[in-house]
DNA sequence: GTACCAG
DNA sequence: CTGGTACAACGCTCG
DNA sequence: CGAGCG
């Protein structure tokens, strides 16, 4: 008989198959994933609260079948918070899960929901993102640290440009191969507004570092360059959330970083389910500023509208 | 991972 | 009971 | 419109 338990958080959560190995290379079991959620809940919850959650589940481990899940499944406990959003494509409401407590994170871990992807906007205003996110994707050929290093170089170019524009920026690993850079923004701006900024900077950085950065949408035209994926910041799209595990052999998680750490050459596999709780104890939540009031971008939008072909 | 159905 | 099976996303972009 | 993409 497989090991089972009922955990008492805000609500009782039944957990099953506790000894199932979800990350075989790292030897991480479901019990350890649940323990990770218990330790990280206080830090993670603010980054997911009031946001639509998309998850990727791997019920039999990272090397077996996986699937995206947006709708809350049948048989889910009734205390889970959900939010309906109409889908034009499937002509029905999608009942998204909204994380608002530890019990929900424990339930997700038991579901083998191993990747958590929150929306950019909060449920009370789904047309207004609370952040701008830049998604930097190495063109993957194999497990390749060179790709990540290149993404770091692109990120440092981007950081310089954002500094010049007076915008604060916070980087994190995706946990897989790439990097993401976030800016907290004030309420009142649409995805059309933020697209103006991400598109402008994508073009600007490609022009500044054409040997390592591309915006080619077709993979075959990207070469070995870093894909500056400005299309990823949009309504109904998501990125891996802060501190979410990823389905990679190392059991790496998405880790907020300091710019100095990036300059010093950290790599994604340094930050895992095993190491992140200790890191939190040491450096705290480097993404805490994302929960603070965001910056106004009105002046920058005005600037870009009058300099459509991009220079600073 | 879970609900459900046929055996 | 038990074993087998079905099911668990979506929508933008540009050629 | 649909292949491609994430
Ligand atoms: Mn990415
Ligand atoms: Mn991407």
Coordinates of C-alpha atoms (C1' of nucleotides) and ligand atoms in Angstrom, one line a residue:
Chain A
X1 CA 0.0 0.0 0.0
X2 CA 1.3 3.4 -1.0
X3 CA 2.0 5.9 1.8
X4 CA -0.8 8.4 2.4
X5 CA -1.5 11.2 4.9
X6 CA -3.8 14.0 5.7
X7 CA -2.1 17.4 6.3
X8 CA -3.7 20.1 8.4
X9 CA -3.2 23.5 6.8
X10 CA -6.1 26.1 6.5
X11 CA -8.0 23.0 5.4
X12 CA -7.2 19.3 5.6
X13 CA -5.4 18.1 2.5
X14 CA -5.2 14.4 1.7
X15 CA -1.9 13.5 0.1
X16 CA -1.2 10.2 -1.7
X17 CA 1.7 8.2 -3.1
X18 CA 4.2 10.1 -0.9
X19 CA 7.1 8.0 -1.8
X20 CA 6.6 8.3 -5.6
X21 CA 9.8 9.7 -7.1
X22 CA 8.9 12.7 -9.3
X23 CA 12.5 13.9 -10.1
X24 CA 14.5 10.6 -10.4
X25 CA 17.9 12.1 -11.1
X26 CA 17.7 14.4 -8.1
X27 CA 15.9 11.7 -6.1
X28 CA 13.1 14.1 -5.2
X29 CA 9.8 12.4 -4.0
X30 CA 6.4 13.8 -3.8
X31 CA 6.8 14.0 0.0
X32 CA 9.8 16.3 -0.5
X33 CA 7.9 18.4 -3.0
X34 CA 5.1 18.8 -0.4
X35 CA 7.7 19.7 2.2
X36 CA 9.1 22.3 -0.1
X37 CA 5.6 23.9 -0.5
X38 CA 5.3 23.9 3.3
X39 CA 8.6 25.8 3.7
X40 CA 8.1 28.1 0.8
X41 CA 4.3 29.0 1.2
X42 CA 4.9 32.2 3.2
X43 CA 7.1 33.5 0.4
X44 CA 5.3 32.1 -2.6
X45 CA 1.7 33.0 -1.8
X46 CA 2.0 36.8 -2.3
X47 CA 3.3 36.2 -5.8
X48 CA 0.3 34.0 -6.8
X49 CA -2.6 35.5 -4.8
X50 CA -5.4 37.0 -7.0
X51 CA -3.9 35.6 -10.2
X52 CA -5.2 33.0 -12.6
X53 CA -3.1 29.9 -12.3
X54 CA -2.1 27.5 -15.1
X55 CA -0.2 24.4 -14.1
X56 CA 1.7 21.6 -15.8
X57 CA 1.2 18.2 -14.2
X58 CA 3.5 15.2 -14.3
X59 CA 1.7 12.6 -12.3
X60 CA 4.3 9.9 -13.0
X61 CA 7.4 12.0 -12.8
X62 CA 9.2 14.4 -15.1
X63 CA 10.0 11.8 -17.8
X64 CA 6.5 10.6 -18.2
X65 CA 3.3 12.0 -19.7
X66 CA 2.5 15.6 -18.8
X67 CA -0.3 18.0 -19.5
X68 CA -1.3 21.6 -19.0
X69 CA -4.3 22.3 -16.7
X70 CA -6.2 25.5 -16.5
X71 CA -9.6 24.2 -15.4
X72 CA -10.0 23.0 -11.9
X73 CA -10.5 19.2 -12.1
X74 CA -13.6 17.3 -11.1
X75 CA -13.4 16.1 -7.5
X76 CA -11.3 19.1 -6.3
X77 CA -12.1 20.2 -2.8
X78 CA -14.8 23.0 -2.6
X79 CA -12.6 25.3 -0.5
X80 CA -10.3 26.0 -3.4
X81 CA -10.7 29.5 -4.8
X82 CA -11.5 29.7 -8.5
X83 CA -12.3 32.4 -11.0
X84 CA -14.3 31.9 -14.2
X85 CA -13.0 33.4 -17.5
X86 CA -14.8 32.9 -20.7
X87 CA -12.9 31.2 -23.5
X88 CA -13.9 32.2 -27.0
X89 CA -12.1 29.2 -28.4
X90 CA -14.0 26.5 -26.4
X91 CA -17.2 28.5 -25.9
X92 CA -17.3 28.1 -22.2
X93 CA -16.0 29.4 -18.9
X94 CA -12.6 28.2 -17.7
X95 CA -12.6 27.8 -13.9
X96 CA -9.1 28.9 -13.1
X97 CA -7.5 28.1 -9.7
X98 CA -6.4 31.1 -7.6
X99 CA -3.8 30.3 -5.0
X100 CA -4.6 32.1 -1.7
X101 CA -3.3 29.8 1.0
X102 CA -0.9 27.0 2.0
X103 CA -3.5 24.3 1.7
X104 CA -3.9 25.1 -2.0
X105 CA -0.1 24.8 -2.6
X106 CA -0.2 21.4 -0.8
X107 CA -3.1 20.2 -2.9
X108 CA -1.3 21.3 -6.0
X109 CA 1.9 19.4 -4.9
X110 CA -0.2 16.3 -4.3
X111 CA -1.7 16.7 -7.8
X112 CA 1.9 16.6 -9.2
X113 CA 1.3 20.0 -10.5
X114 CA 5.0 20.6 -10.8
X115 CA 5.0 23.9 -12.7
X116 CA 3.0 26.9 -11.6
X117 CA 2.4 29.7 -14.1
X118 CA 0.5 32.8 -12.7
X119 CA -1.2 35.4 -14.9
X120 CA 0.5 38.9 -15.3
X121 CA -2.8 40.6 -14.3
X122 CA -4.9 40.1 -11.2
X123 CA -8.5 38.8 -11.4
X124 CA -10.1 42.1 -10.6
X125 CA -8.6 43.7 -13.7
X126 CA -7.4 41.1 -16.1
X127 CA -6.7 43.7 -18.8
X128 CA -4.1 45.5 -16.7
X129 CA -0.8 43.6 -16.0
X130 CA 0.9 44.5 -12.7
X131 CA 4.2 43.9 -14.2
X132 CA 6.2 44.0 -17.4
X133 CA 8.1 40.7 -18.0
X134 CA 10.9 40.2 -20.5
X135 CA 11.4 36.5 -21.5
X136 CA 14.9 35.6 -22.7
X137 CA 15.0 32.1 -24.2
X138 CA 18.3 30.5 -25.2
X139 CA 17.8 28.5 -28.5
X140 CA 18.0 25.0 -27.1
X141 CA 20.2 22.5 -28.9
X142 CA 21.0 20.3 -25.9
X143 CA 21.6 20.8 -22.2
X144 CA 23.8 23.8 -22.7
X145 CA 25.2 26.2 -20.1
X146 CA 26.5 28.3 -22.9
X147 CA 22.9 29.2 -23.8
X148 CA 22.2 30.5 -20.3
X149 CA 25.5 32.5 -20.3
X150 CA 24.4 34.2 -23.5
X151 CA 21.0 35.0 -22.0
X152 CA 22.8 36.6 -19.1
X153 CA 24.8 38.8 -21.5
X154 CA 21.5 39.9 -23.2
X155 CA 20.0 40.5 -19.8
X156 CA 22.9 42.8 -18.8
X157 CA 22.4 44.8 -22.0
X158 CA 18.7 45.1 -21.2
X159 CA 19.5 46.1 -17.6
X160 CA 21.6 49.0 -18.9
X161 CA 18.8 50.2 -21.2
X162 CA 16.3 49.9 -18.4
X163 CA 18.6 51.9 -16.0
X164 CA 18.8 54.6 -18.7
X165 CA 15.0 54.8 -18.8
X166 CA 14.9 55.0 -15.0
X167 CA 13.1 51.7 -14.7
X168 CA 13.8 49.2 -11.8
X169 CA 14.3 45.6 -12.9
X170 CA 14.4 42.3 -11.1
X171 CA 15.8 39.1 -12.8
X172 CA 15.0 35.5 -12.1
X173 CA 15.9 32.2 -13.6
X174 CA 13.0 30.5 -15.3
X175 CA 14.3 27.3 -13.7
X176 CA 14.7 25.7 -17.1
X177 CA 17.1 27.2 -19.6
X178 CA 16.4 30.9 -19.7
X179 CA 16.0 34.1 -17.8
X180 CA 13.1 36.6 -17.1
X181 CA 13.4 40.2 -16.1
X182 CA 10.4 41.8 -14.3
X183 CA 9.4 45.4 -13.7
X184 CA 6.5 46.2 -11.3
X185 CA 4.2 48.7 -12.9
X186 CA 1.4 51.0 -11.6
X187 CA -2.2 50.2 -12.3
X188 CA -3.9 51.6 -15.4
X189 CA -1.8 50.3 -18.2
X190 CA -2.9 47.7 -20.8
X191 CA -1.1 44.9 -22.5
X192 CA -1.1 47.2 -25.6
X193 CA 0.9 49.7 -23.6
X194 CA 3.4 47.2 -22.2
X195 CA 3.8 45.7 -25.7
X196 CA 5.0 49.0 -26.9
X197 CA 7.8 48.9 -24.3
X198 CA 8.8 45.2 -24.7
X199 CA 8.8 45.5 -28.5
X200 CA 10.8 48.7 -28.4
X201 CA 13.4 47.2 -26.1
X202 CA 13.5 43.9 -28.1
X203 CA 14.4 45.8 -31.3
X204 CA 16.8 48.0 -29.4
X205 CA 18.7 45.1 -27.8
X206 CA 18.8 43.2 -31.1
X207 CA 20.3 46.2 -32.7
X208 CA 22.8 46.7 -29.9
X209 CA 23.9 43.0 -29.7
X210 CA 22.9 41.4 -33.0
X211 CA 25.4 38.5 -32.6
X212 CA 23.8 37.1 -29.5
X213 CA 20.1 38.2 -29.6
X214 CA 17.3 37.7 -32.1
X215 CA 13.5 38.2 -32.4
X216 CA 13.1 35.7 -35.3
X217 CA 9.8 33.9 -34.6
X218 CA 10.8 30.8 -36.6
X219 CA 13.3 28.6 -34.7
X220 CA 15.1 27.7 -37.8
X221 CA 16.1 31.4 -38.3
X222 CA 17.4 31.9 -34.7
X223 CA 20.8 30.2 -35.0
X224 CA 22.4 30.0 -31.6
X225 CA 21.1 33.3 -30.5
X226 CA 19.0 34.2 -27.5
X227 CA 15.3 34.6 -28.5
X228 CA 14.1 37.9 -27.0
X229 CA 10.5 36.7 -26.6
X230 CA 8.6 39.9 -26.3
X231 CA 5.4 38.2 -27.6
X232 CA 5.2 36.2 -24.3
X233 CA 3.9 39.2 -22.3
X234 CA 0.2 39.3 -23.2
X235 CA -3.2 38.6 -21.9
X236 CA -3.8 34.8 -21.3
X237 CA -0.1 34.1 -21.6
X238 CA 2.1 33.2 -18.6
X239 CA 5.6 32.6 -17.5
X240 CA 6.8 30.2 -14.8
X241 CA 6.1 31.8 -11.5
X242 CA 8.6 32.8 -8.7
X243 CA 9.9 29.7 -6.9
X244 CA 7.9 27.2 -8.9
X245 CA 9.8 23.9 -9.5
X246 CA 10.4 22.9 -13.1
X247 CA 10.3 19.5 -14.8
X248 CA 14.1 19.3 -15.2
X249 CA 16.4 16.6 -13.9
X250 CA 18.1 18.8 -11.4
X251 CA 14.7 19.7 -9.7
X252 CA 15.6 23.4 -10.3
X253 CA 13.1 26.1 -9.3
X254 CA 12.6 29.6 -10.7
X255 CA 14.9 31.7 -8.6
X256 CA 14.9 35.5 -8.2
X257 CA 18.5 36.7 -8.3
X258 CA 20.5 39.9 -7.7
X259 CA 22.1 41.5 -10.7
X260 CA 25.5 40.9 -9.0
X261 CA 24.8 37.2 -8.9
X262 CA 24.1 37.2 -12.6
X263 CA 27.4 39.1 -13.3
X264 CA 29.2 36.6 -11.1
X265 CA 28.0 33.7 -13.3
X266 CA 25.4 31.7 -11.3
X267 CA 23.6 28.9 -13.2
X268 CA 20.0 27.7 -13.0
X269 CA 20.8 24.3 -11.5
X270 CA 22.2 26.0 -8.4
X271 CA 18.7 26.8 -7.2
X272 CA 16.6 23.7 -6.5
X273 CA 13.8 22.2 -4.4
X274 CA 16.6 21.2 -2.0
X275 CA 18.5 24.5 -1.8
X276 CA 15.9 27.2 -2.1
X277 CA 14.5 27.1 1.5
X278 CA 18.1 27.7 2.8
X279 CA 18.6 30.5 0.3
X280 CA 15.4 32.1 1.5
X281 CA 16.7 32.0 5.1
X282 CA 19.9 33.7 3.9
X283 CA 18.8 36.3 1.4
X284 CA 15.0 36.5 1.8
X285 CA 12.7 37.1 -1.2
X286 CA 14.5 39.1 -3.8
X287 CA 11.2 39.4 -5.6
X288 CA 9.5 41.2 -2.7
X289 CA 9.6 44.5 -4.6
X290 CA 7.2 42.9 -7.1
X291 CA 4.5 43.1 -4.4
X292 CA 5.2 46.8 -3.8
X293 CA 3.6 49.7 -5.7
X294 CA 4.8 49.7 -9.4
X295 CA 6.3 52.5 -11.4
X296 CA 4.6 54.9 -13.8
X297 CA 5.4 54.2 -17.5
X298 CA 3.4 57.1 -19.0
X299 CA 6.5 59.1 -19.9
X300 CA 8.3 56.2 -21.5
X301 CA 5.2 55.3 -23.6
X302 CA 5.2 58.9 -24.7
X303 CA 8.9 58.8 -25.6
X304 CA 8.5 55.6 -27.6
X305 CA 5.5 56.8 -29.5
X306 CA 7.6 59.7 -30.7
X307 CA 10.7 57.6 -31.5
X308 CA 9.2 54.7 -33.3
X309 CA 12.4 53.4 -34.7
X310 CA 14.3 53.1 -31.6
X311 CA 17.3 54.7 -30.0
X312 CA 17.9 55.9 -26.5
Chain B
dG1 C1' -4.0 11.8 -10.1
dT2 C1' -8.7 10.7 -9.9
dA3 C1' -13.4 9.4 -11.3
dC4 C1' -15.9 6.2 -13.3
dC5 C1' -17.4 1.9 -15.5
dA6 C1' -17.4 -2.9 -16.8
dG7 C1' -16.4 -7.3 -15.1
Chain C
dC1 C1' -13.1 -4.8 -5.2
dT2 C1' -10.1 -4.2 -9.2
dG3 C1' -8.2 -3.1 -13.5
dG4 C1' -8.7 -0.4 -17.6
dT5 C1' -9.6 4.0 -19.5
dA6 C1' -10.6 8.7 -20.3
dC7 C1' -9.3 13.1 -19.2
dA8 C1' -6.8 17.1 -17.7
dA9 C1' -5.0 24.2 -22.8
dC10 C1' -5.1 28.1 -25.3
dG11 C1' -4.7 31.9 -28.5
dC12 C1' -1.5 35.2 -30.8
dT13 C1' 1.4 36.1 -34.9
dC14 C1' 2.9 36.4 -39.5
dG15 C1' 3.9 34.2 -43.9
Chain D
dC1 C1' -6.3 30.8 -43.0
dG2 C1' -3.2 27.8 -40.5
dA3 C1' 1.6 26.4 -39.3
dG4 C1' 4.4 27.6 -35.7
dC5 C1' 5.3 28.7 -31.2
dG6 C1' 5.5 29.1 -26.2
Ligands
LIG1 MN1 11.2 31.7 -21.3
LIG2 MN1 9.4 32.2 -24.3

